[in-house]
Structure formats: C-alpha cells, structure tokens
PDB file of C-alpha atoms in Angstrom:
ATOM      1  CA  MET A1498      96.061  73.831  93.759  1.00 65.00           C
ATOM      2  CA  LEU A1499      93.490  72.125  95.973  1.00 74.00           C
ATOM      3  CA  ASP A1500      95.009  70.734  99.120  1.00 85.00           C
ATOM      4  CA  LYS A1501      94.183  69.840 102.712  1.00 91.00           C
ATOM      5  CA  THR A1502      95.904  71.045 105.842  1.00 94.00           C
ATOM      6  CA  THR A1503      95.296  71.352 109.570  1.00 97.00           C
ATOM      7  CA  GLY A1504      95.138  74.866 110.943  1.00 96.00           C
ATOM      8  CA  ILE A1505      94.684  76.869 114.138  1.00 98.00           C
ATOM      9  CA  VAL A1506      92.412  79.910 113.846  1.00 97.00           C
ATOM     10  CA  LEU A1507      93.975  83.200 114.962  1.00 96.00           C
ATOM     11  CA  GLY A1508      91.202  85.641 114.128  1.00 94.00           C
ATOM     12  CA  ILE A1509      88.858  87.218 111.604  1.00 93.00           C
ATOM     13  CA  THR A1510      89.074  90.717 110.118  1.00 91.00           C
ATOM     14  CA  ALA A1511      86.701  92.664 107.881  1.00 88.00           C
ATOM     15  CA  TYR A1512      87.716  92.924 104.228  1.00 89.00           C
ATOM     16  CA  SER A1513      84.705  93.923 102.116  1.00 87.00           C
ATOM     17  CA  ASP A1514      80.919  93.781 102.132  1.00 85.00           C
ATOM     18  CA  LYS A1515      81.132  90.288 100.606  1.00 86.00           C
ATOM     19  CA  ILE A1516      83.953  88.572 102.486  1.00 88.00           C
ATOM     20  CA  SER A1517      85.902  88.578 105.720  1.00 90.00           C
ATOM     21  CA  LEU A1518      89.429  87.279 106.093  1.00 93.00           C
ATOM     22  CA  VAL A1519      90.062  84.424 108.479  1.00 95.00           C
ATOM     23  CA  HIS A1520      93.691  84.152 109.563  1.00 96.00           C
ATOM     24  CA  VAL A1521      94.944  80.645 110.271  1.00 96.00           C
ATOM     25  CA  TYR A1522      98.297  79.179 111.224  1.00 97.00           C
ATOM     26  CA  THR A1523      98.498  76.003 109.164  1.00 96.00           C
ATOM     27  CA  GLU A1524     100.669  72.939 109.329  1.00 95.00           C
ATOM     28  CA  ARG A1525     101.591  72.914 105.631  1.00 93.00           C
ATOM     29  CA  TYR A1526     101.735  76.600 104.721  1.00 93.00           C
ATOM     30  CA  GLY A1527     102.385  78.624 107.866  1.00 93.00           C
ATOM     31  CA  ARG A1528     100.165  81.675 108.280  1.00 94.00           C
ATOM     32  CA  VAL A1529      97.402  81.856 105.682  1.00 94.00           C
ATOM     33  CA  SER A1530      94.539  84.307 105.120  1.00 94.00           C
ATOM     34  CA  TYR A1531      91.400  82.684 103.692  1.00 94.00           C
ATOM     35  CA  ALA A1532      88.407  84.436 102.133  1.00 92.00           C
ATOM     36  CA  LEU A1533      85.297  83.752 104.200  1.00 88.00           C
ATOM     37  CA  PRO A1534      82.063  84.605 102.303  1.00 83.00           C
ATOM     38  CA  LEU A1535      79.461  86.648 104.168  1.00 78.00           C
ATOM     39  CA  GLN A1536      76.525  84.965 102.411  1.00 69.00           C
ATOM     40  CA  GLN A1537      73.505  84.113 104.544  1.00 67.00           C
ATOM     41  CA  GLY A1538      73.045  80.536 103.361  1.00 64.00           C
ATOM     42  CA  LYS A1539      73.045  77.685 105.883  1.00 64.00           C
ATOM     43  CA  ARG A1540      76.401  76.325 104.699  1.00 66.00           C
ATOM     44  CA  SER A1541      78.074  79.736 104.963  1.00 65.00           C
ATOM     45  CA  ARG A1542      76.707  80.283 108.467  1.00 71.00           C
ATOM     46  CA  LEU A1543      77.847  76.862 109.615  1.00 74.00           C
ATOM     47  CA  MET A1544      81.304  77.442 108.148  1.00 74.00           C
ATOM     48  CA  ARG A1545      81.672  80.844 109.841  1.00 77.00           C
ATOM     49  CA  ALA A1546      80.652  79.331 113.183  1.00 83.00           C
ATOM     50  CA  LEU A1547      83.692  77.036 113.061  1.00 90.00           C
ATOM     51  CA  PHE A1548      86.209  79.879 112.820  1.00 93.00           C
ATOM     52  CA  THR A1549      86.484  80.789 116.488  1.00 94.00           C
ATOM     53  CA  PRO A1550      89.868  81.760 117.983  1.00 96.00           C
ATOM     54  CA  PHE A1551      92.120  78.725 118.563  1.00 97.00           C
ATOM     55  CA  ALA A1552      89.710  76.376 116.791  1.00 97.00           C
ATOM     56  CA  ILE A1553      91.654  73.426 115.354  1.00 98.00           C
ATOM     57  CA  LEU A1554      90.359  72.665 111.871  1.00 97.00           C
ATOM     58  CA  HIS A1555      90.885  70.472 108.836  1.00 96.00           C
ATOM     59  CA  ILE A1556      90.815  72.867 105.888  1.00 95.00           C
ATOM     60  CA  ASP A1557      90.262  71.855 102.284  1.00 93.00           C
ATOM     61  CA  GLY A1558      91.119  74.797 100.070  1.00 88.00           C
ATOM     62  CA  GLU A1559      93.152  76.404  97.348  1.00 85.00           C
ATOM     63  CA  ASN A1560      96.736  77.340  98.141  1.00 83.00           C
ATOM     64  CA  LYS A1561      98.280  79.214  95.252  1.00 85.00           C
ATOM     65  CA  PRO A1562     101.864  80.438  95.789  1.00 82.00           C
ATOM     66  CA  GLY A1563     102.168  84.224  95.754  1.00 80.00           C
ATOM     67  CA  ARG A1564      98.479  84.892  96.362  1.00 87.00           C
ATOM     68  CA  ASP A1565      97.710  86.869  99.524  1.00 89.00           C
ATOM     69  CA  ILE A1566      94.178  85.540 100.000  1.00 92.00           C
ATOM     70  CA  GLN A1567      93.384  81.868  99.553  1.00 92.00           C
ATOM     71  CA  ARG A1568      90.005  80.205  99.068  1.00 91.00           C
ATOM     72  CA  ILE A1569      88.268  77.635 101.236  1.00 90.00           C
ATOM     73  CA  ARG A1570      86.398  74.714  99.735  1.00 89.00           C
ATOM     74  CA  ASP A1571      85.434  72.905 102.924  1.00 89.00           C
ATOM     75  CA  VAL A1572      86.294  72.928 106.621  1.00 93.00           C
ATOM     76  CA  GLN A1573      85.747  70.520 109.512  1.00 94.00           C
ATOM     77  CA  THR A1574      86.634  70.478 113.190  1.00 95.00           C
ATOM     78  CA  ALA A1575      89.829  68.469 113.700  1.00 96.00           C
ATOM     79  CA  VAL A1576      90.036  68.573 117.509  1.00 96.00           C
ATOM     80  CA  PRO A1577      87.106  69.931 119.582  1.00 96.00           C
ATOM     81  CA  VAL A1578      88.216  72.468 122.225  1.00 96.00           C
ATOM     82  CA  PRO A1579      84.925  73.749 123.713  1.00 94.00           C
ATOM     83  CA  GLN A1580      86.401  74.666 127.106  1.00 94.00           C
ATOM     84  CA  LEU A1581      88.294  77.523 125.477  1.00 95.00           C
ATOM     85  CA  HIS A1582      84.963  79.304 125.068  1.00 91.00           C
ATOM     86  CA  TYR A1583      82.866  77.992 127.970  1.00 93.00           C
ATOM     87  CA  ASP A1584      85.448  78.750 130.665  1.00 93.00           C
ATOM     88  CA  PRO A1585      85.701  82.564 131.107  1.00 91.00           C
ATOM     89  CA  VAL A1586      89.376  82.474 132.144  1.00 92.00           C
ATOM     90  CA  LYS A1587      90.363  80.218 129.261  1.00 95.00           C
ATOM     91  CA  ASN A1588      88.284  82.324 126.874  1.00 94.00           C
ATOM     92  CA  ALA A1589      90.049  85.554 127.881  1.00 93.00           C
ATOM     93  CA  ILE A1590      93.448  83.856 127.529  1.00 95.00           C
ATOM     94  CA  THR A1591      92.434  82.440 124.138  1.00 96.00           C
ATOM     95  CA  LEU A1592      91.356  85.828 122.794  1.00 95.00           C
ATOM     96  CA  PHE A1593      94.544  87.469 124.045  1.00 95.00           C
ATOM     97  CA  LEU A1594      96.978  84.829 122.781  1.00 96.00           C
ATOM     98  CA  SER A1595      95.304  84.400 119.397  1.00 96.00           C
ATOM     99  CA  GLU A1596      95.532  88.171 118.858  1.00 95.00           C
ATOM    100  CA  PHE A1597      99.131  88.158 120.091  1.00 95.00           C
ATOM    101  CA  ILE A1598     100.149  85.411 117.633  1.00 95.00           C
ATOM    102  CA  LEU A1599      98.295  87.156 114.823  1.00 93.00           C
ATOM    103  CA  LYS A1600     100.429  90.259 115.353  1.00 91.00           C
ATOM    104  CA  ALA A1601     103.674  88.399 116.083  1.00 92.00           C
ATOM    105  CA  ILE A1602     103.756  85.803 113.293  1.00 90.00           C
ATOM    106  CA  ARG A1603     103.629  87.375 109.854  1.00 82.00           C
ATOM    107  CA  GLU A1604     105.661  84.989 107.711  1.00 78.00           C
ATOM    108  CA  PRO A1605     103.733  82.663 105.356  1.00 80.00           C
ATOM    109  CA  GLU A1606     106.453  80.004 105.383  1.00 87.00           C
ATOM    110  CA  PRO A1607     105.666  76.738 107.198  1.00 91.00           C
ATOM    111  CA  ASN A1608     107.366  76.030 110.519  1.00 95.00           C
ATOM    112  CA  PRO A1609     106.493  72.490 111.680  1.00 95.00           C
ATOM    113  CA  ALA A1610     108.057  72.959 115.125  1.00 96.00           C
ATOM    114  CA  LEU A1611     106.071  76.149 115.742  1.00 97.00           C
ATOM    115  CA  PHE A1612     102.862  74.528 114.514  1.00 97.00           C
ATOM    116  CA  ASP A1613     103.372  71.565 116.861  1.00 97.00           C
ATOM    117  CA  PHE A1614     103.999  73.938 119.764  1.00 98.00           C
ATOM    118  CA  LEU A1615     100.809  75.889 119.028  1.00 98.00           C
ATOM    119  CA  LEU A1616      98.767  72.728 118.559  1.00 98.00           C
ATOM    120  CA  GLN A1617      99.960  71.161 121.818  1.00 97.00           C
ATOM    121  CA  SER A1618      99.517  74.448 123.694  1.00 98.00           C
ATOM    122  CA  VAL A1619      95.924  74.935 122.549  1.00 98.00           C
ATOM    123  CA  GLN A1620      95.013  71.394 123.542  1.00 98.00           C
ATOM    124  CA  PHE A1621      96.740  71.741 126.901  1.00 97.00           C
ATOM    125  CA  LEU A1622      94.883  74.980 127.668  1.00 97.00           C
ATOM    126  CA  HIS A1623      91.607  73.274 126.780  1.00 97.00           C
ATOM    127  CA  LEU A1624      92.222  70.418 129.222  1.00 96.00           C
ATOM    128  CA  MET A1625      94.022  72.126 132.109  1.00 94.00           C
ATOM    129  CA  GLU A1626      92.374  73.075 135.400  1.00 90.00           C
ATOM    130  CA  GLU A1627      95.131  74.230 137.782  1.00 90.00           C
ATOM    131  CA  GLY A1628      97.453  77.126 137.029  1.00 89.00           C
ATOM    132  CA  LYS A1629      95.277  78.696 134.312  1.00 91.00           C
ATOM    133  CA  ALA A1630      96.197  82.228 135.361  1.00 90.00           C
ATOM    134  CA  ASN A1631      99.858  81.530 134.555  1.00 92.00           C
ATOM    135  CA  PHE A1632      99.349  79.854 131.188  1.00 95.00           C
ATOM    136  CA  HIS A1633      99.734  82.933 128.978  1.00 95.00           C
ATOM    137  CA  LEU A1634     102.997  83.920 130.700  1.00 94.00           C
ATOM    138  CA  CYS A1635     104.558  80.512 130.149  1.00 95.00           C
ATOM    139  CA  PHE A1636     103.256  80.371 126.576  1.00 97.00           C
ATOM    140  CA  LEU A1637     104.748  83.737 125.610  1.00 96.00           C
ATOM    141  CA  ILE A1638     108.176  82.922 127.030  1.00 95.00           C
ATOM    142  CA  GLU A1639     108.170  79.607 125.160  1.00 96.00           C
ATOM    143  CA  LEU A1640     107.077  81.411 121.994  1.00 96.00           C
ATOM    144  CA  THR A1641     110.232  83.545 122.075  1.00 95.00           C
ATOM    145  CA  ALA A1642     112.258  80.387 121.385  1.00 95.00           C
ATOM    146  CA  TYR A1643     110.425  79.904 118.060  1.00 94.00           C
ATOM    147  CA  MET A1644     110.797  83.593 117.242  1.00 92.00           C
ATOM    148  CA  GLY A1645     114.567  83.457 117.749  1.00 92.00           C
ATOM    149  CA  PHE A1646     115.039  85.582 120.870  1.00 94.00           C
ATOM    150  CA  TYR A1647     114.589  83.322 123.892  1.00 95.00           C
ATOM    151  CA  PRO A1648     116.242  84.990 126.932  1.00 94.00           C
ATOM    152  CA  ASN A1649     119.617  83.651 128.057  1.00 93.00           C
ATOM    153  CA  VAL A1650     119.188  82.409 131.635  1.00 89.00           C
ATOM    154  CA  SER A1651     122.653  80.888 132.044  1.00 89.00           C
ATOM    155  CA  ASP A1652     124.065  83.993 133.737  1.00 89.00           C
ATOM    156  CA  TYR A1653     121.243  84.520 136.199  1.00 93.00           C
ATOM    157  CA  GLY A1654     122.189  85.254 139.784  1.00 92.00           C
ATOM    158  CA  GLU A1655     120.365  86.868 142.652  1.00 93.00           C
ATOM    159  CA  GLY A1656     120.688  90.659 142.557  1.00 94.00           C
ATOM    160  CA  ARG A1657     121.405  90.845 138.820  1.00 96.00           C
ATOM    161  CA  PHE A1658     119.720  93.062 136.268  1.00 96.00           C
ATOM    162  CA  PHE A1659     117.917  91.744 133.202  1.00 96.00           C
ATOM    163  CA  ASP A1660     118.912  93.465 129.984  1.00 96.00           C
ATOM    164  CA  LEU A1661     115.725  93.455 127.869  1.00 96.00           C
ATOM    165  CA  LEU A1662     117.550  94.742 124.806  1.00 95.00           C
ATOM    166  CA  ASN A1663     120.124  91.939 124.716  1.00 95.00           C
ATOM    167  CA  GLY A1664     118.128  89.225 126.480  1.00 95.00           C
ATOM    168  CA  VAL A1665     120.751  88.519 129.160  1.00 95.00           C
ATOM    169  CA  PHE A1666     121.246  88.912 132.903  1.00 96.00           C
ATOM    170  CA  SER A1667     123.938  91.338 133.948  1.00 95.00           C
ATOM    171  CA  VAL A1668     125.882  92.007 137.157  1.00 95.00           C
ATOM    172  CA  SER A1669     126.003  95.732 136.402  1.00 95.00           C
ATOM    173  CA  ARG A1670     123.244  98.062 135.328  1.00 96.00           C
ATOM    174  CA  PRO A1671     123.025  98.250 131.500  1.00 95.00           C
ATOM    175  CA  ASP A1672     123.952 101.577 129.904  1.00 95.00           C
ATOM    176  CA  HIS A1673     120.517 101.995 128.297  1.00 96.00           C
ATOM    177  CA  ALA A1674     116.946 102.316 129.558  1.00 95.00           C
ATOM    178  CA  TYR A1675     115.656  98.848 128.604  1.00 96.00           C
ATOM    179  CA  PHE A1676     116.328  96.713 131.643  1.00 96.00           C
ATOM    180  CA  LEU A1677     114.697  95.261 134.762  1.00 96.00           C
ATOM    181  CA  PRO A1678     116.162  96.005 138.191  1.00 96.00           C
ATOM    182  CA  PRO A1679     117.112  93.012 140.386  1.00 95.00           C
ATOM    183  CA  GLU A1680     113.734  92.407 142.066  1.00 94.00           C
ATOM    184  CA  GLU A1681     111.798  92.466 138.771  1.00 93.00           C
ATOM    185  CA  ALA A1682     114.598  90.501 137.072  1.00 95.00           C
ATOM    186  CA  GLY A1683     114.189  87.762 139.685  1.00 93.00           C
ATOM    187  CA  ARG A1684     110.463  87.594 139.027  1.00 91.00           C
ATOM    188  CA  PHE A1685     111.115  87.428 135.291  1.00 92.00           C
ATOM    189  CA  TYR A1686     113.523  84.536 135.881  1.00 93.00           C
ATOM    190  CA  GLN A1687     110.795  82.700 137.799  1.00 90.00           C
ATOM    191  CA  ILE A1688     108.585  82.807 134.717  1.00 90.00           C
ATOM    192  CA  MET A1689     111.347  81.224 132.666  1.00 90.00           C
ATOM    193  CA  ARG A1690     111.408  78.268 135.056  1.00 91.00           C
ATOM    194  CA  MET A1691     107.795  77.490 134.208  1.00 92.00           C
ATOM    195  CA  ASN A1692     106.595  74.721 131.956  1.00 93.00           C
ATOM    196  CA  TYR A1693     103.126  73.351 131.334  1.00 94.00           C
ATOM    197  CA  SER A1694     103.521  70.622 133.944  1.00 92.00           C
ATOM    198  CA  ASN A1695     104.441  72.927 136.846  1.00 93.00           C
ATOM    199  CA  LEU A1696     102.291  76.034 136.233  1.00 91.00           C
ATOM    200  CA  HIS A1697     100.181  75.329 139.295  1.00 88.00           C
ATOM    201  CA  LEU A1698     103.224  75.542 141.588  1.00 90.00           C
ATOM    202  CA  PHE A1699     103.853  79.237 140.901  1.00 88.00           C
ATOM    203  CA  ARG A1700     101.953  81.775 142.974  1.00 86.00           C
ATOM    204  CA  PHE A1701     101.826  85.437 141.995  1.00 86.00           C
ATOM    205  CA  HIS A1702      99.837  88.365 143.261  1.00 85.00           C
ATOM    206  CA  ARG A1703      97.718  89.972 140.580  1.00 84.00           C
ATOM    207  CA  ASN A1704      99.913  93.055 140.338  1.00 86.00           C
ATOM    208  CA  GLU A1705     103.004  90.834 140.014  1.00 87.00           C
ATOM    209  CA  ARG A1706     101.416  88.839 137.202  1.00 88.00           C
ATOM    210  CA  THR A1707     100.387  92.035 135.412  1.00 89.00           C
ATOM    211  CA  ALA A1708     103.898  93.472 135.773  1.00 90.00           C
ATOM    212  CA  VAL A1709     105.519  90.331 134.378  1.00 91.00           C
ATOM    213  CA  LEU A1710     103.139  90.351 131.413  1.00 92.00           C
ATOM    214  CA  ASP A1711     104.101  93.957 130.688  1.00 92.00           C
ATOM    215  CA  TYR A1712     107.806  92.967 130.824  1.00 93.00           C
ATOM    216  CA  ILE A1713     107.227  90.158 128.334  1.00 93.00           C
ATOM    217  CA  ILE A1714     105.316  92.406 125.946  1.00 93.00           C
ATOM    218  CA  SER A1715     108.081  95.020 126.196  1.00 93.00           C
ATOM    219  CA  TYR A1716     110.612  92.303 125.419  1.00 94.00           C
ATOM    220  CA  PHE A1717     108.671  91.291 122.295  1.00 93.00           C
ATOM    221  CA  ARG A1718     108.420  94.887 121.132  1.00 92.00           C
ATOM    222  CA  LEU A1719     112.164  95.376 121.466  1.00 93.00           C
ATOM    223  CA  HIS A1720     112.896  92.271 119.402  1.00 92.00           C
ATOM    224  CA  HIS A1721     110.020  92.365 116.928  1.00 88.00           C
ATOM    225  CA  ASP A1722     109.746  95.523 114.807  1.00 84.00           C
ATOM    226  CA  GLY A1723     106.281  96.959 114.398  1.00 76.00           C
ATOM    227  CA  PHE A1724     104.567  94.898 117.075  1.00 79.00           C
ATOM    228  CA  ALA A1725     101.147  96.566 117.338  1.00 77.00           C
ATOM    229  CA  ASP A1726      98.985  97.314 120.366  1.00 82.00           C
ATOM    230  CA  LEU A1727      96.790  94.514 121.674  1.00 88.00           C
ATOM    231  CA  LYS A1728      93.075  95.228 121.984  1.00 87.00           C
ATOM    232  CA  SER A1729      92.469  92.235 124.251  1.00 86.00           C
ATOM    233  CA  LEU A1730      95.230  93.095 126.728  1.00 85.00           C
ATOM    234  CA  GLU A1731      93.108  95.230 129.047  1.00 83.00           C
ATOM    235  CA  VAL A1732      90.361  92.605 129.103  1.00 80.00           C
ATOM    236  CA  LEU A1733      92.875  89.987 130.197  1.00 82.00           C
ATOM    237  CA  LYS A1734      94.324  92.248 132.891  1.00 76.00           C
ATOM    238  CA  ALA A1735      90.849  93.101 134.194  1.00 76.00           C
ATOM    239  CA  LEU A1736      90.063  89.410 134.579  1.00 71.00           C
ATOM    240  CA  PHE A1737      92.976  88.935 136.987  1.00 63.00           C
ATOM    241  CA  ASP A1738      92.573  92.270 138.810  1.00 51.00           C
TER     242      ASP A1738
END
C-alpha cells in the first residue's frame, strides 16, 4: 500500500545496474530498504541527492508486508541538517554512526522509542559545537539500551574490573578473557556518565578516546552476533589522531 513515513538515511548499497538500495530507519516500519533508480533524469538525480547519511526525510512510497525491497514514489527533506556534511568532524562521525547502525539494526519491525532517539541524536549532532569528539561514544552507549544490553553500572567501584561478556563490574577478575582491567574499567564508566548536555565536560587524550571506542565495539560484538567490520572506523580514528 502507498503510505508516508519519516525516515533517517543509513546508507546506500549497489544492487544492480538499474537500481541501488537505500537503507532507511523509518518511524512507521523500522528499517526499510528502498529501490533507488539509477536513471539519469533530473528527477532521479535530485532524489538521489537527498539520500545522504543521516538525512531526515519524508518518504512517500509502497510498503508491502513481506517484501524485502520497497518502492519510493516521492521524497522530501523533513529536517535540514547541512552541518553534518559541511563540518569535517561531524561528517566523519555521521559516516561512522550511520554505518554502525546499518550493521547493528537488522529488524524491520518499528520501534518508536529507538526512532525518537535516532531523530533527536541526529538533530543534536547537527546543532552542537562543544564536545563533538565525544558524541559517538555517548551515542553508542545510549544505543545499547535500545538493543537490550546496556551495561549495569550499579556495582561500579574504584579498582573493579568490567566484565564485557556479562555487562557488569566485578570485584574479582572474571574467569574468561573478555574484561577490562580496573584502569580501563574506570574510563569505560566515565563514558557511561555522559549525556548530550555534558559532553563538553569530559576530556580525553586521543589514545584514550580510541581505546574506549574499541571497548565499546568489542562490547557490541560480544552481544550482537555477526556484527561486521566497519569500513569508516579507521577514518574516524585518523580524524582524532
């Protein structure tokens, strides 16, 4: 059926010599893959230009249950976010996080709370000025809550280990290899104290920020089967190195 929804663009992948697939997290349908024609007409070119990572769009299209690829009838910008592409730091973060979400969120079912979180996060990143280098760390920790494996911080104490496998802090060293020793566990706990209003208050050296990002990615991989490698990760790390 024809229907309208708001969506956040996650990325585009090649499909055939006639179409690409644009992957969008939508308000009404969750993650959706739309066919994007590769025709050279003016309308097709204008439509393709709108599908940049983290673009917020109103999409008028077909949404047939059980079909893997849906069709687009029309698309318009819902909320302009130009700073995500003009600002080099925000652009690198946008490319990394949109790829991360694309690999992490596979389910087509709608999740209004997750959509609201993504929508607010994209708009906040667009507008923010201070603390940009910490945004992706805070975002990923918050995302774990919507994925069902937010770390348990209630047992944190100085000198404790962080058990990556079970998502808890521990007085004793876990009996497996997936843990952070006390110093790294303390840094990980600092990240979990972040929110979008206090990002600018946290200061990390570049190597510390890179290490924490690696911890978070390891945590996702332990709790999310089949989480693939991220092509944009090295670009993001190079920006802050």
